[in-house]
Coordinates of C-alpha atoms and ligand atoms in Angstrom, one line a residue:
M24 CA -32.0 -30.0 67.7
K25 CA -30.7 -26.5 69.1
Q26 CA -32.0 -24.9 72.0
V27 CA -31.8 -21.1 72.9
D28 CA -33.6 -18.6 75.1
I29 CA -35.1 -16.6 72.5
I30 CA -36.0 -17.3 68.8
I31 CA -36.7 -14.4 66.5
V32 CA -38.2 -15.1 62.8
G33 CA -37.2 -12.5 60.5
G34 CA -33.8 -10.4 60.2
G35 CA -35.8 -7.1 59.5
A36 CA -36.1 -3.8 61.6
A37 CA -38.4 -5.3 64.1
G38 CA -36.5 -8.5 64.6
F39 CA -33.0 -7.0 65.1
F40 CA -34.3 -4.2 67.4
A41 CA -36.0 -6.9 69.5
A42 CA -32.7 -9.2 69.6
I43 CA -30.4 -6.3 70.4
N44 CA -32.6 -4.8 73.0
A45 CA -33.1 -8.3 74.9
T46 CA -29.5 -8.9 74.9
L47 CA -28.9 -5.4 76.2
K48 CA -31.1 -5.9 79.0
N49 CA -29.5 -9.5 79.6
P50 CA -26.4 -10.1 77.9
D51 CA -26.1 -13.8 79.0
L52 CA -29.2 -14.6 76.9
K53 CA -28.9 -16.8 73.8
V54 CA -30.8 -15.4 71.1
I55 CA -31.0 -16.5 67.4
I56 CA -32.2 -14.6 64.4
L57 CA -33.7 -16.8 61.6
E58 CA -33.7 -15.1 58.3
Q59 CA -34.9 -16.6 54.9
S60 CA -33.0 -14.5 52.5
K61 CA -29.2 -14.4 51.9
D62 CA -28.8 -11.2 53.7
V63 CA -30.5 -9.3 56.7
L64 CA -32.0 -5.9 57.0
N65 CA -32.7 -5.6 53.2
K66 CA -35.5 -3.2 53.6
V67 CA -33.5 -1.0 56.0
K68 CA -30.8 -0.9 53.1
I69 CA -33.1 0.5 50.5
S70 CA -35.3 2.5 52.7
G71 CA -35.7 6.3 52.2
G72 CA -33.5 5.9 48.8
G73 CA -31.0 4.4 50.6
R74 CA -30.6 7.0 53.3
C75 CA -33.1 5.3 55.7
N76 CA -35.7 7.6 57.3
V77 CA -35.5 6.3 60.7
T78 CA -38.1 8.2 62.4
H79 CA -40.1 11.4 62.6
A80 CA -39.5 14.6 64.7
C81 CA -42.7 14.1 66.4
F82 CA -42.2 13.8 70.0
D83 CA -45.8 13.9 71.4
P84 CA -46.9 10.4 71.6
K85 CA -50.7 11.3 70.8
L86 CA -49.9 13.3 67.9
L87 CA -47.5 10.5 66.7
T88 CA -50.3 8.0 66.7
S89 CA -52.2 10.3 64.3
Y90 CA -50.0 9.3 61.5
Y91 CA -51.3 5.4 61.7
P92 CA -54.4 4.6 59.7
R93 CA -54.0 1.4 61.5
G94 CA -52.7 0.9 65.0
Q95 CA -53.4 4.5 66.1
K96 CA -55.3 3.5 69.2
E97 CA -53.0 0.6 70.0
L98 CA -49.7 2.5 69.6
L99 CA -50.5 5.4 72.0
G100 CA -49.4 3.3 75.1
P101 CA -46.3 1.8 73.6
F102 CA -45.1 5.4 72.4
H103 CA -45.3 6.8 75.9
I104 CA -42.8 4.1 76.6
F105 CA -40.7 4.1 73.4
G106 CA -41.6 6.9 71.2
A107 CA -39.6 9.1 68.6
Q108 CA -37.4 10.9 71.2
D109 CA -36.5 7.4 72.6
T110 CA -35.4 6.4 69.1
V111 CA -33.4 9.4 68.7
N112 CA -31.6 8.9 72.0
W113 CA -31.2 5.0 71.4
F114 CA -29.3 5.7 68.1
G115 CA -27.4 8.4 69.6
N116 CA -26.2 6.2 72.5
H117 CA -25.1 3.6 70.0
G118 CA -23.2 6.2 67.9
V119 CA -25.6 7.1 65.4
N120 CA -26.6 10.7 65.3
L121 CA -29.8 11.6 63.4
Y122 CA -30.6 15.1 61.7
T123 CA -34.2 16.4 61.0
E124 CA -35.3 17.6 57.5
P125 CA -37.5 20.7 57.4
D126 CA -40.5 18.2 56.7
G127 CA -39.7 16.5 60.1
C128 CA -38.1 13.3 58.6
M129 CA -35.0 12.1 60.5
F130 CA -32.2 10.4 58.9
P131 CA -28.8 9.4 59.9
Q132 CA -26.1 12.2 59.8
T133 CA -24.1 10.0 57.2
N134 CA -27.2 10.1 55.0
S135 CA -26.7 6.3 54.5
S136 CA -28.8 3.4 55.5
E137 CA -25.4 1.3 55.9
T138 CA -24.8 3.4 59.1
I139 CA -28.0 1.8 60.8
I140 CA -27.0 -1.7 59.4
H141 CA -23.6 -1.5 60.6
C142 CA -24.7 -0.4 64.2
F143 CA -27.0 -3.3 64.2
L144 CA -24.4 -5.9 63.1
Q145 CA -21.8 -4.6 65.3
L146 CA -24.2 -4.9 68.4
A147 CA -25.4 -8.3 67.4
G148 CA -21.6 -9.3 67.1
K149 CA -20.7 -7.8 70.4
Y150 CA -23.9 -9.6 72.1
M151 CA -23.2 -13.0 70.2
I152 CA -26.5 -12.9 68.6
D153 CA -26.6 -15.9 66.3
I154 CA -27.7 -14.9 62.9
V155 CA -28.8 -17.8 60.5
K156 CA -29.4 -16.9 57.0
T157 CA -31.1 -18.7 54.2
S158 CA -33.3 -20.3 56.8
K159 CA -36.7 -20.1 56.2
V160 CA -39.2 -21.0 59.1
K161 CA -41.8 -23.4 57.7
D162 CA -43.6 -24.1 61.0
F163 CA -43.7 -23.9 64.7
K164 CA -45.2 -26.1 67.5
Y165 CA -46.4 -24.7 70.9
F166 CA -46.4 -26.5 74.0
R167 CA -48.6 -24.4 76.4
D168 CA -47.4 -25.7 79.8
E169 CA -44.0 -26.4 79.2
K170 CA -40.9 -24.2 80.0
I171 CA -39.5 -25.0 76.5
K172 CA -42.7 -24.0 74.8
F173 CA -41.6 -23.5 70.9
E174 CA -40.2 -25.9 68.8
V175 CA -39.4 -24.1 65.3
L176 CA -38.8 -25.9 61.9
T177 CA -36.8 -25.0 59.2
D178 CA -35.7 -27.1 56.4
T179 CA -32.5 -28.1 57.7
E180 CA -32.9 -27.7 61.7
T181 CA -35.1 -27.7 64.7
Y182 CA -34.9 -25.1 67.2
T183 CA -36.4 -25.0 70.7
S184 CA -36.8 -22.0 73.1
G185 CA -39.1 -20.6 75.8
M186 CA -39.7 -17.4 73.8
L187 CA -40.3 -17.0 70.1
M188 CA -41.0 -13.7 68.2
I189 CA -42.5 -13.5 64.6
A190 CA -41.0 -10.2 62.9
T191 CA -41.5 -11.4 59.4
G192 CA -42.9 -8.3 57.9
S193 CA -45.7 -8.7 55.1
S194 CA -45.2 -12.4 54.4
S195 CA -48.2 -14.2 53.2
F196 CA -46.7 -17.6 53.9
V197 CA -46.3 -16.6 57.6
W198 CA -49.8 -15.1 57.8
N199 CA -51.2 -18.3 56.7
M200 CA -49.2 -20.2 59.1
L201 CA -50.6 -17.8 61.8
E202 CA -54.1 -18.2 60.5
R203 CA -53.8 -22.0 60.9
L204 CA -52.8 -21.4 64.7
G205 CA -56.2 -19.5 65.0
Y206 CA -55.2 -16.0 64.5
E207 CA -57.5 -13.6 62.7
I208 CA -55.4 -12.0 59.6
V209 CA -56.8 -8.8 58.4
A210 CA -56.7 -9.1 54.4
P211 CA -53.4 -7.5 53.1
C212 CA -53.5 -4.8 50.6
P213 CA -50.9 -2.2 49.6
S214 CA -50.7 1.3 51.4
L215 CA -48.5 4.4 50.1
F216 CA -49.1 4.6 46.3
T217 CA -49.7 7.3 43.7
F218 CA -53.0 7.7 41.9
N219 CA -53.1 6.8 38.0
L220 CA -54.8 9.3 35.6
P221 CA -54.3 7.5 32.2
Q222 CA -54.1 9.8 29.2
H223 CA -55.3 12.8 31.5
P224 CA -53.9 16.3 29.9
I225 CA -52.9 17.3 33.3
C226 CA -50.0 14.7 33.1
K227 CA -48.6 17.2 30.4
L228 CA -47.8 19.2 33.5
M229 CA -45.4 16.7 35.1
G230 CA -43.0 17.8 37.6
L231 CA -45.5 20.5 38.8
V232 CA -45.8 21.1 42.7
V233 CA -48.6 22.7 44.5
K234 CA -47.3 23.6 48.1
Q235 CA -50.8 23.3 49.8
T236 CA -53.9 21.1 48.5
R237 CA -56.8 19.2 49.9
V238 CA -57.5 15.8 48.5
A239 CA -60.8 14.3 49.0
I240 CA -61.8 10.7 47.9
Q241 CA -65.5 10.6 46.7
N242 CA -68.0 8.6 48.5
S243 CA -65.9 8.3 51.7
K244 CA -64.8 10.6 54.7
I245 CA -61.2 10.5 53.5
V246 CA -59.6 14.2 53.2
T247 CA -56.2 14.8 53.4
E248 CA -54.0 18.1 53.1
G249 CA -50.4 18.8 51.9
P250 CA -48.2 19.2 48.7
L251 CA -49.4 17.5 45.6
L252 CA -47.0 16.6 42.6
V253 CA -48.2 16.1 39.1
T254 CA -46.2 13.0 37.6
H255 CA -46.3 11.8 34.0
W256 CA -48.7 9.1 35.0
G257 CA -51.0 11.1 37.4
L258 CA -51.0 12.4 40.9
S259 CA -48.5 12.0 43.8
G260 CA -47.0 13.9 46.7
P261 CA -47.7 13.8 50.3
A262 CA -51.4 14.6 50.2
V263 CA -52.0 11.8 47.8
L264 CA -49.8 9.3 49.6
K265 CA -51.6 10.1 53.0
A266 CA -54.9 9.6 51.1
S267 CA -53.7 6.3 49.9
A268 CA -52.9 5.2 53.4
W269 CA -56.0 6.3 54.9
G270 CA -57.8 4.9 52.0
A271 CA -56.0 1.6 51.2
T272 CA -58.7 -0.8 52.3
I273 CA -61.7 1.1 50.6
L274 CA -59.5 1.8 47.4
A275 CA -58.4 -1.9 47.1
E276 CA -62.2 -2.6 47.5
R277 CA -63.1 -0.3 44.6
N278 CA -60.1 -2.0 42.5
Y279 CA -58.5 1.4 42.4
D280 CA -61.4 3.0 40.2
F281 CA -62.5 6.0 42.0
S282 CA -62.9 9.7 42.0
V283 CA -60.9 12.3 43.8
I284 CA -61.7 16.0 44.3
I285 CA -58.8 18.4 44.6
D286 CA -59.1 21.9 46.2
W287 CA -56.1 23.6 44.8
V288 CA -56.4 26.6 47.0
P289 CA -57.6 25.3 50.3
Q290 CA -56.7 28.4 52.1
T291 CA -59.0 30.6 49.8
E292 CA -62.6 31.3 50.4
V293 CA -64.9 31.3 47.5
S294 CA -65.8 35.0 48.4
D295 CA -61.9 35.8 47.8
I296 CA -62.3 34.4 44.2
H297 CA -65.5 36.5 43.4
N298 CA -63.7 39.6 44.8
L299 CA -61.1 39.4 42.0
K300 CA -64.0 40.6 39.7
E301 CA -63.4 43.9 41.3
T302 CA -59.8 44.2 42.6
L303 CA -58.6 42.6 39.3
A304 CA -61.2 43.9 36.9
K305 CA -59.0 45.2 34.0
K306 CA -56.6 42.3 34.3
K307 CA -56.6 39.2 31.9
V308 CA -57.7 35.9 33.7
I309 CA -55.9 33.2 32.0
S310 CA -52.5 34.8 31.9
N311 CA -52.5 36.1 35.5
A312 CA -52.1 33.4 37.9
Q313 CA -53.5 33.9 41.5
F314 CA -53.2 32.7 44.9
G315 CA -49.7 31.3 44.5
L316 CA -50.4 28.6 42.0
P317 CA -48.0 27.9 39.1
S318 CA -48.9 29.7 36.0
R319 CA -48.8 26.5 34.0
L320 CA -51.5 25.1 36.2
W321 CA -53.5 28.2 36.6
Q322 CA -53.8 28.3 32.7
F323 CA -54.7 24.7 32.6
L324 CA -57.6 25.1 35.0
T325 CA -58.8 28.4 33.7
E326 CA -58.7 27.9 30.0
D327 CA -61.0 24.9 30.2
V328 CA -63.8 27.4 31.5
V329 CA -62.9 30.8 30.0
S330 CA -64.0 31.1 26.4
D331 CA -61.3 34.0 25.5
T332 CA -57.7 34.2 26.3
E333 CA -57.9 37.8 26.2
K334 CA -60.9 38.1 28.7
N335 CA -60.5 40.4 31.8
W336 CA -62.0 39.6 35.3
A337 CA -64.8 42.2 34.9
S338 CA -66.1 40.7 31.7
L339 CA -66.5 37.2 32.8
S340 CA -69.9 35.7 32.7
K341 CA -71.6 34.1 35.7
N342 CA -71.1 30.5 34.5
E343 CA -67.5 31.4 33.7
M344 CA -67.2 32.7 37.1
E345 CA -68.6 29.5 38.6
G346 CA -66.5 27.4 36.3
I347 CA -63.3 29.0 37.8
I348 CA -64.4 28.5 41.4
S349 CA -65.3 25.0 40.5
Q350 CA -62.0 24.2 38.8
L351 CA -60.0 25.8 41.9
K352 CA -62.1 24.3 44.7
K353 CA -63.5 21.2 43.5
C354 CA -61.6 19.8 40.7
P355 CA -62.5 16.2 39.9
F356 CA -60.4 13.4 38.6
Q357 CA -61.3 10.0 37.8
V358 CA -58.3 7.6 39.2
K359 CA -57.8 4.3 37.2
G360 CA -55.1 2.2 38.8
K361 CA -52.2 2.9 41.2
T362 CA -48.5 3.0 41.1
T363 CA -46.2 1.9 44.0
F364 CA -44.4 4.8 45.7
K365 CA -40.8 4.2 45.1
E366 CA -39.4 5.8 48.3
E367 CA -41.6 3.7 50.6
F368 CA -44.3 1.2 50.6
V369 CA -46.1 -0.8 53.0
T370 CA -48.7 -3.4 53.4
A371 CA -51.8 -2.5 55.2
G372 CA -53.4 -5.7 56.9
G373 CA -51.9 -8.6 59.0
V374 CA -52.5 -9.9 62.5
A375 CA -55.7 -8.3 63.9
L376 CA -54.8 -6.2 66.7
D377 CA -57.1 -7.3 69.5
Q378 CA -55.0 -10.6 69.4
V379 CA -51.9 -8.8 70.9
N380 CA -51.1 -7.2 74.4
F381 CA -49.8 -3.8 73.3
K382 CA -47.9 -3.6 76.8
S383 CA -45.3 -6.1 75.5
F384 CA -46.4 -7.1 72.0
E385 CA -47.1 -10.7 73.2
S386 CA -49.9 -12.7 71.7
K387 CA -53.0 -13.1 74.0
L388 CA -53.5 -16.6 72.2
H389 CA -50.1 -18.1 72.7
P390 CA -48.1 -16.5 75.9
G391 CA -44.4 -16.5 75.1
L392 CA -44.9 -15.5 71.5
F393 CA -44.2 -11.9 70.5
M394 CA -45.0 -10.1 67.3
A395 CA -43.9 -6.8 65.9
G396 CA -43.4 -4.6 62.8
E397 CA -45.4 -5.0 59.7
V398 CA -46.5 -8.6 60.5
L399 CA -49.1 -6.7 62.5
N400 CA -52.0 -4.8 61.0
I401 CA -50.3 -1.5 61.8
D402 CA -48.9 1.0 59.1
A403 CA -48.3 4.5 58.7
V404 CA -48.0 7.3 56.1
T405 CA -44.6 8.0 54.8
G406 CA -42.2 9.9 57.0
G407 CA -40.3 7.4 59.2
F408 CA -43.4 6.2 61.0
N409 CA -43.2 2.8 59.8
F410 CA -39.8 2.0 61.1
Q411 CA -40.9 3.8 64.4
A412 CA -43.5 1.2 64.9
A413 CA -41.0 -1.5 64.3
W414 CA -38.4 0.0 66.8
T415 CA -41.3 0.5 69.3
G416 CA -42.7 -3.0 69.0
G417 CA -39.2 -4.6 68.8
Y418 CA -38.2 -2.6 71.9
L419 CA -41.0 -3.5 74.2
A420 CA -41.2 -7.1 73.0
G421 CA -37.3 -7.4 73.5
I422 CA -37.3 -6.1 77.0
R423 CA -40.3 -8.1 78.1
M424 CA -38.7 -11.4 76.5
A425 CA -35.5 -10.6 78.5
D426 CA -37.4 -10.2 81.6
S427 CA -39.5 -13.3 81.3
I428 CA -36.4 -15.7 81.3
Ligands
FAD26 C1 -38.5 0.8 49.2 C2 -39.0 0.9 50.6 C3 -38.7 1.9 51.5 C4 -38.9 2.3 52.9 N1 -38.5 3.3 53.2 C5 -38.8 3.6 54.7 C6 -38.2 4.7 55.4 O1 -37.5 5.2 55.1 N2 -38.8 4.8 56.5 C7 -39.8 4.1 57.1 O2 -40.3 4.3 58.3 N3 -40.3 3.1 56.6 C8 -40.0 2.7 55.3 N4 -40.5 1.6 54.7 C9 -41.2 0.6 55.4 C10 -40.3 -0.3 56.3 O3 -39.1 -0.8 55.5 C11 -41.2 -1.4 56.9 O4 -42.3 -0.9 57.6 C12 -40.2 -2.1 57.9 O5 -39.0 -2.7 57.2 C13 -41.1 -3.3 58.7 O6 -40.0 -4.1 59.4 P1 -40.4 -5.4 59.8 O7 -39.2 -6.0 60.5 O8 -41.6 -5.8 60.3 O9 -40.3 -6.1 58.1 P2 -39.0 -6.4 57.2 O10 -38.1 -5.4 57.5 O11 -39.8 -6.7 56.0 O12 -38.2 -7.8 57.9 C14 -38.9 -9.2 57.8 C15 -37.8 -10.0 57.6 O13 -38.5 -11.5 57.9 C16 -37.9 -12.2 57.0 N5 -38.9 -13.6 56.8 C17 -40.1 -13.5 56.3 N6 -40.7 -14.6 56.4 C18 -39.9 -15.4 56.9 C19 -39.7 -16.8 57.1 N7 -40.8 -17.8 57.0 N8 -38.6 -17.3 57.8 C20 -37.5 -16.5 58.0 N9 -37.4 -15.2 57.8 C21 -38.5 -14.7 57.2 C22 -38.0 -11.4 55.6 O14 -37.1 -11.9 54.6 C23 -37.2 -10.1 56.2 O15 -36.0 -10.0 56.3 C24 -39.7 1.4 53.2 C25 -40.3 0.2 52.4 C26 -39.8 0.1 51.2 C27 -40.4 -1.2 50.5

């Protein structure tokens, strides 16, 4: 049996950040990280296509919460204490400078996730954090009124401590374990996926990007805006990924069989389209793309509803005019299936948030037990927000654990 001050289960983003910040606060602490895999920080390594999108240049806590379909309300207080600016400062203070891309995503200047891993491992070494790999935690016992509250069991060893942190990401095994201990677990389902349109002719336009679109999921309140990418299997791009995140639960319930309506020109009024009948009277419709749409898409949308490729705007029938408006503003697609987004995917669901005190990420059921990262029912759209939630939770839990010993 080994005794330490703090046991951290899970050597991922949240676990490492908690361990390091606890020891930065109190360098005398004995902290151990138990990791089931052969390596730690595996997701950090592959994140952002190997570049690690560390956070997002969104420095207003309230605005930052708006990127979280689950966790929006609960993260407001924590972001006031450790938000995106604190992440930038923290990494800068530890030798990792970040830069911002035009869309707000922030990466290490080296453009390599190895820089983050190197930073964490160096600090872990400096503060003598014990990292035990291939060490899957099978169970733990809780002794409410004792100073040594936790007994943590792996296949080969038993560890005891006064503080325990669960930072196991999206692990069904751990969620089942927590359920047996009385925690409510919100059923997990994937978030951040693209929409499949099997055999749909629009897929012939693969690679096409429309800079500003509005995506609405039918029979729901979900409406998102942003760029849209047509792929060889369906629809992708930020507007679609956002819709998949906000719709994660209901789209799982619909078994990924649902309709979306695309507004290809959200900044254009219907009256602007009607006006073309006069302003472009003599111009051919199908061969002259309007409103900044790519010609290939314009042709695809209009040739479905305009009978003759030579027709000009003045000679369009009422039905053809209505058809164009409908294609541009309310273009329907039947989605059947999803594809995981390769750059970043997360799991919605996890430990229900009303069981956690968000001042410190401590459990309300078991004082001394902390949880952060994807183990909680918190997730965000793509752009560095998922790591930000892991840093924030890891930081607050680490500081509180250090203070409590
Ligand atoms: C391909 C990909 C790319 C991504 N890119 C980005 C990005 O660029 N930016 C961003 O913000 N987000 C990104 N994400 C999401 C981000 O990686 C996660 O939100 C984040 O890693 C969650 O951190 P975590 O510490 O909660 O979990 P994890 O990083 O998953 O760590 C959990 C750890 O716990 C271990 N573990 C589980 N069960 C046990 C057990 N019983 N005993 C011991 N150890 C256990 C696991 O092996 C794992 O190492 C990406 C995700 C993927 C899949």
